[in-house]
GROMACS .gro file of C-alpha atoms in nm:
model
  205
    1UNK     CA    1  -1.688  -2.033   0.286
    2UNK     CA    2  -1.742  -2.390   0.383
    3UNK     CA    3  -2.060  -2.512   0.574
    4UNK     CA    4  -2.072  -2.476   0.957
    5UNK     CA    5  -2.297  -2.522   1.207
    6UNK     CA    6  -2.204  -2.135   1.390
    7UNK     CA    7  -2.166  -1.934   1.139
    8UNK     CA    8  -2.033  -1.616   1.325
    9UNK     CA    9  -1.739  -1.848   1.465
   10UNK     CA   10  -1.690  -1.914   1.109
   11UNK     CA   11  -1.679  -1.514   1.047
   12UNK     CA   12  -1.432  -1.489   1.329
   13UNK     CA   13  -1.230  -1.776   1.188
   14UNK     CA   14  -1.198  -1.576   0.837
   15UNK     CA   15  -1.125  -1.207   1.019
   16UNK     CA   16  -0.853  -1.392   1.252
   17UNK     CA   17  -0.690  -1.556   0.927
   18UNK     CA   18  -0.715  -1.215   0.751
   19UNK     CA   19  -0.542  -1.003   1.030
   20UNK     CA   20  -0.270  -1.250   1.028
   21UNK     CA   21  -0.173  -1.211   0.655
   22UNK     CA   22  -0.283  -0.802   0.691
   23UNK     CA   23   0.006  -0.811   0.986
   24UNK     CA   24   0.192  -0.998   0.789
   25UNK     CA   25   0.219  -0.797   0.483
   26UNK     CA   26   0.221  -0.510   0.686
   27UNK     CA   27   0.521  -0.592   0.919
   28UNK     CA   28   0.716  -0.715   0.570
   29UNK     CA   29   0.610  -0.592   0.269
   30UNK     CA   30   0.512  -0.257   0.389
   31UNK     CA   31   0.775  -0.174   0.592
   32UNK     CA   32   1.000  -0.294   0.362
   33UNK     CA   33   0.852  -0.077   0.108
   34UNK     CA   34   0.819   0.236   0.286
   35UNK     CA   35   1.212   0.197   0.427
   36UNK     CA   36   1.326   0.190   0.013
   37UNK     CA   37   1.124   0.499  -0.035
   38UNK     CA   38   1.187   0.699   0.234
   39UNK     CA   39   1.521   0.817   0.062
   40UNK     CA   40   1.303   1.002  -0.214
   41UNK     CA   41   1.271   1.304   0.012
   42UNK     CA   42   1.624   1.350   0.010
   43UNK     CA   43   1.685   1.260  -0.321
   44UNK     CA   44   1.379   1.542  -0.440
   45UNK     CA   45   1.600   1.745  -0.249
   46UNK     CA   46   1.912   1.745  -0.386
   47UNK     CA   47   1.718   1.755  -0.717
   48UNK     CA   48   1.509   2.019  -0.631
   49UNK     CA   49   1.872   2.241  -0.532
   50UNK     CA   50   1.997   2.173  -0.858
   51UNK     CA   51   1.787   2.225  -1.102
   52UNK     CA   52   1.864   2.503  -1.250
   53UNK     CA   53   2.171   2.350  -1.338
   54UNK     CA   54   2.007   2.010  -1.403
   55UNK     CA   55   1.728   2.191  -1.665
   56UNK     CA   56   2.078   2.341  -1.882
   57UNK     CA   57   2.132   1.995  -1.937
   58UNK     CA   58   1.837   1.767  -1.937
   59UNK     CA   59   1.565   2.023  -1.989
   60UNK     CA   60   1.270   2.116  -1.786
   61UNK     CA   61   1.025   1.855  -1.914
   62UNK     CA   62   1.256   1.595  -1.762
   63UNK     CA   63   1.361   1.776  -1.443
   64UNK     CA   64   0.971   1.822  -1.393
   65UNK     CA   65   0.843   1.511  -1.481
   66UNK     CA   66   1.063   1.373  -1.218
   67UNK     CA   67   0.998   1.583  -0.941
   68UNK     CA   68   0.629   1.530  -0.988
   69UNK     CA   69   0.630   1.194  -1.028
   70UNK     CA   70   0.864   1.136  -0.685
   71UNK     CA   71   0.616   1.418  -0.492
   72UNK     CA   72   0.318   1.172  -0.596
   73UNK     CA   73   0.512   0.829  -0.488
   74UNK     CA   74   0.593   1.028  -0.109
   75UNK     CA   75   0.229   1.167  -0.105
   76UNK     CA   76   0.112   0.769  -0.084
   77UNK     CA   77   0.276   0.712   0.212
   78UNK     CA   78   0.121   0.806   0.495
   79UNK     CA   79  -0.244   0.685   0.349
   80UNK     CA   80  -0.151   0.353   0.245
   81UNK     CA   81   0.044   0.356   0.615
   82UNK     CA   82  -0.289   0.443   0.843
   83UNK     CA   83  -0.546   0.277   0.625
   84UNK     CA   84  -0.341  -0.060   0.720
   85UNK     CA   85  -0.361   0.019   1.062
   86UNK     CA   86  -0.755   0.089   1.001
   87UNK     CA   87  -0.748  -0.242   0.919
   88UNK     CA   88  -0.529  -0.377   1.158
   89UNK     CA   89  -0.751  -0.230   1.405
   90UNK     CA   90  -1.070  -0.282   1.294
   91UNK     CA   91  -1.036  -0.610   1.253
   92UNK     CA   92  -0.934  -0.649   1.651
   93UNK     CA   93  -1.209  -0.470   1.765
   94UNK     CA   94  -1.447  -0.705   1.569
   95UNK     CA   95  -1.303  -0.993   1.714
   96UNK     CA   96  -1.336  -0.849   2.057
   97UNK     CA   97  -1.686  -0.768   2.005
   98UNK     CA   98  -1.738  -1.159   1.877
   99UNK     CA   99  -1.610  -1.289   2.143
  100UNK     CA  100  -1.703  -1.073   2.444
  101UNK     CA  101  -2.039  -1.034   2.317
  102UNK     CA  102  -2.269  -1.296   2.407
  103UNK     CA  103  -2.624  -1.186   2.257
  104UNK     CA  104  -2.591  -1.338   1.903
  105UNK     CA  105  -2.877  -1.023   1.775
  106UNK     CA  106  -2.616  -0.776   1.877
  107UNK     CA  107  -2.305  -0.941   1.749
  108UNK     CA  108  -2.519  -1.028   1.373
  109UNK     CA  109  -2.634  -0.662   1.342
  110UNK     CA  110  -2.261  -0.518   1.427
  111UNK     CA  111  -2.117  -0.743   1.183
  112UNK     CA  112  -2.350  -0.655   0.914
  113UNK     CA  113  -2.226  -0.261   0.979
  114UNK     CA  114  -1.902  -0.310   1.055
  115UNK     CA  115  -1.754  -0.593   0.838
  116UNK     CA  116  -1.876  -0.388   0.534
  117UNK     CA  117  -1.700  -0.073   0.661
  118UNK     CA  118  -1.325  -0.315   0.746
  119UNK     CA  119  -1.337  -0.402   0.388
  120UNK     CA  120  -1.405  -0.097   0.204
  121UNK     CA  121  -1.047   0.010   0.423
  122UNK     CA  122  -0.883  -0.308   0.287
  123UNK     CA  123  -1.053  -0.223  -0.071
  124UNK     CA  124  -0.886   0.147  -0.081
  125UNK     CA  125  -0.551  -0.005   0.085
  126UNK     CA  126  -0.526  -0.174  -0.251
  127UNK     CA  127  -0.640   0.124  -0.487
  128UNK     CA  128  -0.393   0.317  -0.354
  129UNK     CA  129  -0.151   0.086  -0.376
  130UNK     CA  130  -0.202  -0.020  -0.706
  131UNK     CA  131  -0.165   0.372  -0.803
  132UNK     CA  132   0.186   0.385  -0.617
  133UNK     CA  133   0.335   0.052  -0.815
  134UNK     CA  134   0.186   0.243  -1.158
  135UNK     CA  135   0.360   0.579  -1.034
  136UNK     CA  136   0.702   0.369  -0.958
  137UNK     CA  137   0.693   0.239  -1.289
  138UNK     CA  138   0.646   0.596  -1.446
  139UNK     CA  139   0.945   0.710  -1.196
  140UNK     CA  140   1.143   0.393  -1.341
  141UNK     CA  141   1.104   0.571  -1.688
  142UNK     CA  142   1.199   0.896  -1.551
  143UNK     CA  143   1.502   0.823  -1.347
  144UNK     CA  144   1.591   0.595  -1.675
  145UNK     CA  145   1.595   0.958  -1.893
  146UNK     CA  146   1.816   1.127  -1.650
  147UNK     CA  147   1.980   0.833  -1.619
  148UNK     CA  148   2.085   0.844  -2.024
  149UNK     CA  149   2.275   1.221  -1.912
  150UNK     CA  150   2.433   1.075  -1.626
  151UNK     CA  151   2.799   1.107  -1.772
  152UNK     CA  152   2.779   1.459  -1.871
  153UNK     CA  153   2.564   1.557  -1.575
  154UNK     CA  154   2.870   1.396  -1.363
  155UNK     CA  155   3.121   1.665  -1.475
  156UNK     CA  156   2.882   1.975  -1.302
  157UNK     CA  157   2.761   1.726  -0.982
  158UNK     CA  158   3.030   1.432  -0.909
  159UNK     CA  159   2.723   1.318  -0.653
  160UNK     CA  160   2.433   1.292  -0.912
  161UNK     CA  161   2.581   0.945  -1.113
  162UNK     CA  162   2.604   0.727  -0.844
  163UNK     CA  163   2.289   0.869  -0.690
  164UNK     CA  164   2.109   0.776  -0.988
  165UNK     CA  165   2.237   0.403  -1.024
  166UNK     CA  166   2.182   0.394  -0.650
  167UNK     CA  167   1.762   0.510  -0.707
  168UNK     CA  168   1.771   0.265  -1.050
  169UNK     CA  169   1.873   0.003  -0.848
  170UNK     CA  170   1.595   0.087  -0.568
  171UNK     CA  171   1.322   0.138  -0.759
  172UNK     CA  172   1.344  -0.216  -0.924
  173UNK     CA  173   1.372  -0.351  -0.599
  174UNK     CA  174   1.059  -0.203  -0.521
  175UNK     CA  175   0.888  -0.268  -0.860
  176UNK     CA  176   0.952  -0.653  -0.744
  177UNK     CA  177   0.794  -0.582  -0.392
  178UNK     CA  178   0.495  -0.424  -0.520
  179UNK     CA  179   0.453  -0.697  -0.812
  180UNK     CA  180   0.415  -0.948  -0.522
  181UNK     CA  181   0.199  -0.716  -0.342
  182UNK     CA  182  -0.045  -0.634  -0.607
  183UNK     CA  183  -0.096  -1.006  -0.676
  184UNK     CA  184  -0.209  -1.096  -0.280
  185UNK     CA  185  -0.416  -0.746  -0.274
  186UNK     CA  186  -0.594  -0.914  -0.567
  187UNK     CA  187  -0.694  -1.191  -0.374
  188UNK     CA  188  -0.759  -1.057  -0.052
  189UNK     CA  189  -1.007  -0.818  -0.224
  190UNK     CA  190  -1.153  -1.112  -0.376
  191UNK     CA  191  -1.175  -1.318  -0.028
  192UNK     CA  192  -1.297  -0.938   0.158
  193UNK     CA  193  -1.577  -0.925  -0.075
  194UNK     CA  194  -1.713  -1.317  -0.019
  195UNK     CA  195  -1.681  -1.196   0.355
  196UNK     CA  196  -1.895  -0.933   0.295
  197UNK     CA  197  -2.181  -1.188   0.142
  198UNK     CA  198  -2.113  -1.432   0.383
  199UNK     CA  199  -2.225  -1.163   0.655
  200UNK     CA  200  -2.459  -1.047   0.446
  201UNK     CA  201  -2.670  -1.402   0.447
  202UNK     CA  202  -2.630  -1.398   0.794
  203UNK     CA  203  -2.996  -1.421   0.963
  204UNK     CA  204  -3.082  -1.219   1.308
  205UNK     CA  205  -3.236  -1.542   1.555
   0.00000   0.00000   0.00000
């Protein structure tokens, strides 16, 4: 952080900057994310109804591997989903606090509790979603395999071939998403933890 005479207005100047590009990737990436994967459940499904079949053909390694993997990638939804809103809301109610609160002992002393506790939520946000972009590139693999038995699969399910280009063609999408995403997570983490000193130095009057 750069010198300044008020140093919590230089706090709230870094939380306000950070809830916009939070909101930001949350209203984009996110979304955008959770709207490609949200077709999983049906795809796990119509896998899960055939299998039998699909394990005569591909084996059970395969079918299992996949199903797995997909049950892991849905299972990271909803946390990554409400620890962004943690954040998102969090980060208003510090901001309310900063400026609503006029006794500068009060507002140092809830900063040095709270700001610690708004970036450990940004801190797992990108743990977890790290894990989910190393779990799509193990489903890439996967759908890849079944993928490979896609023409003789065809003749017992005329649905499964194009379903599989279709989630080949999603998954790389996402894979592209989550590349960009893991990139900014690595430097808001980095920015969340000089917040966290920059708090920390701060001195009760």
């Amino acid at each position: 952080m750069a010198p300044s005479k008020d140093p919590i207005k230089l706090v709230e100047d870094t939380i306000v900057q950070h809830q916009e590009r939070v909101l930001k990737f949350y209203k984009t990436i996110w979304k955008q994310v959770k709207s490609l994967l949200t077709p999983l459940q049906k795809f796990l499904k119509d896998l899960l109804s055939a299998a039998k079949d699909l394990i005569k053909t591909v084996g059970k390694k395969v079918i299992n591997h996949l199903t797995s993997t997909i049950r892991r990638i849905i299972n990271f939804l909803a946390p990554i989903e409400k620890l962004l809103k943690d954040v998102i809301q969090l980060g208003k109610r510090i901001l309310a606090t900063i400026r609503k609160e006029t006794d500068k002992i009060k507002v140092i002393r809830f900063l040095k509790t709270v700001v610690r506790k708004y970036v450990e939520f940004i801190k797992k946000v990108a743990s977890l979603v790290f894990d989910l972009w190393k779990e799509i590139g193990i489903l890439d693999a996967a759908v890849a395999v079944l993928d490979t038995f896609s023409t003789v699969l065809s003749f017992i399910f005329n649905w499964i071939s194009a379903l599989i280009k279709g989630l080949l063609s999603t998954v790389k999408k996402i894979r592209t998403i989550l590349n960009k995403a893991v990139k900014w997570l690595i430097k808001e983490q980095k920015d969340a933890i000089r917040l966290v000193k920059d708090v920390g130095k701060l001195k009760v009057p």
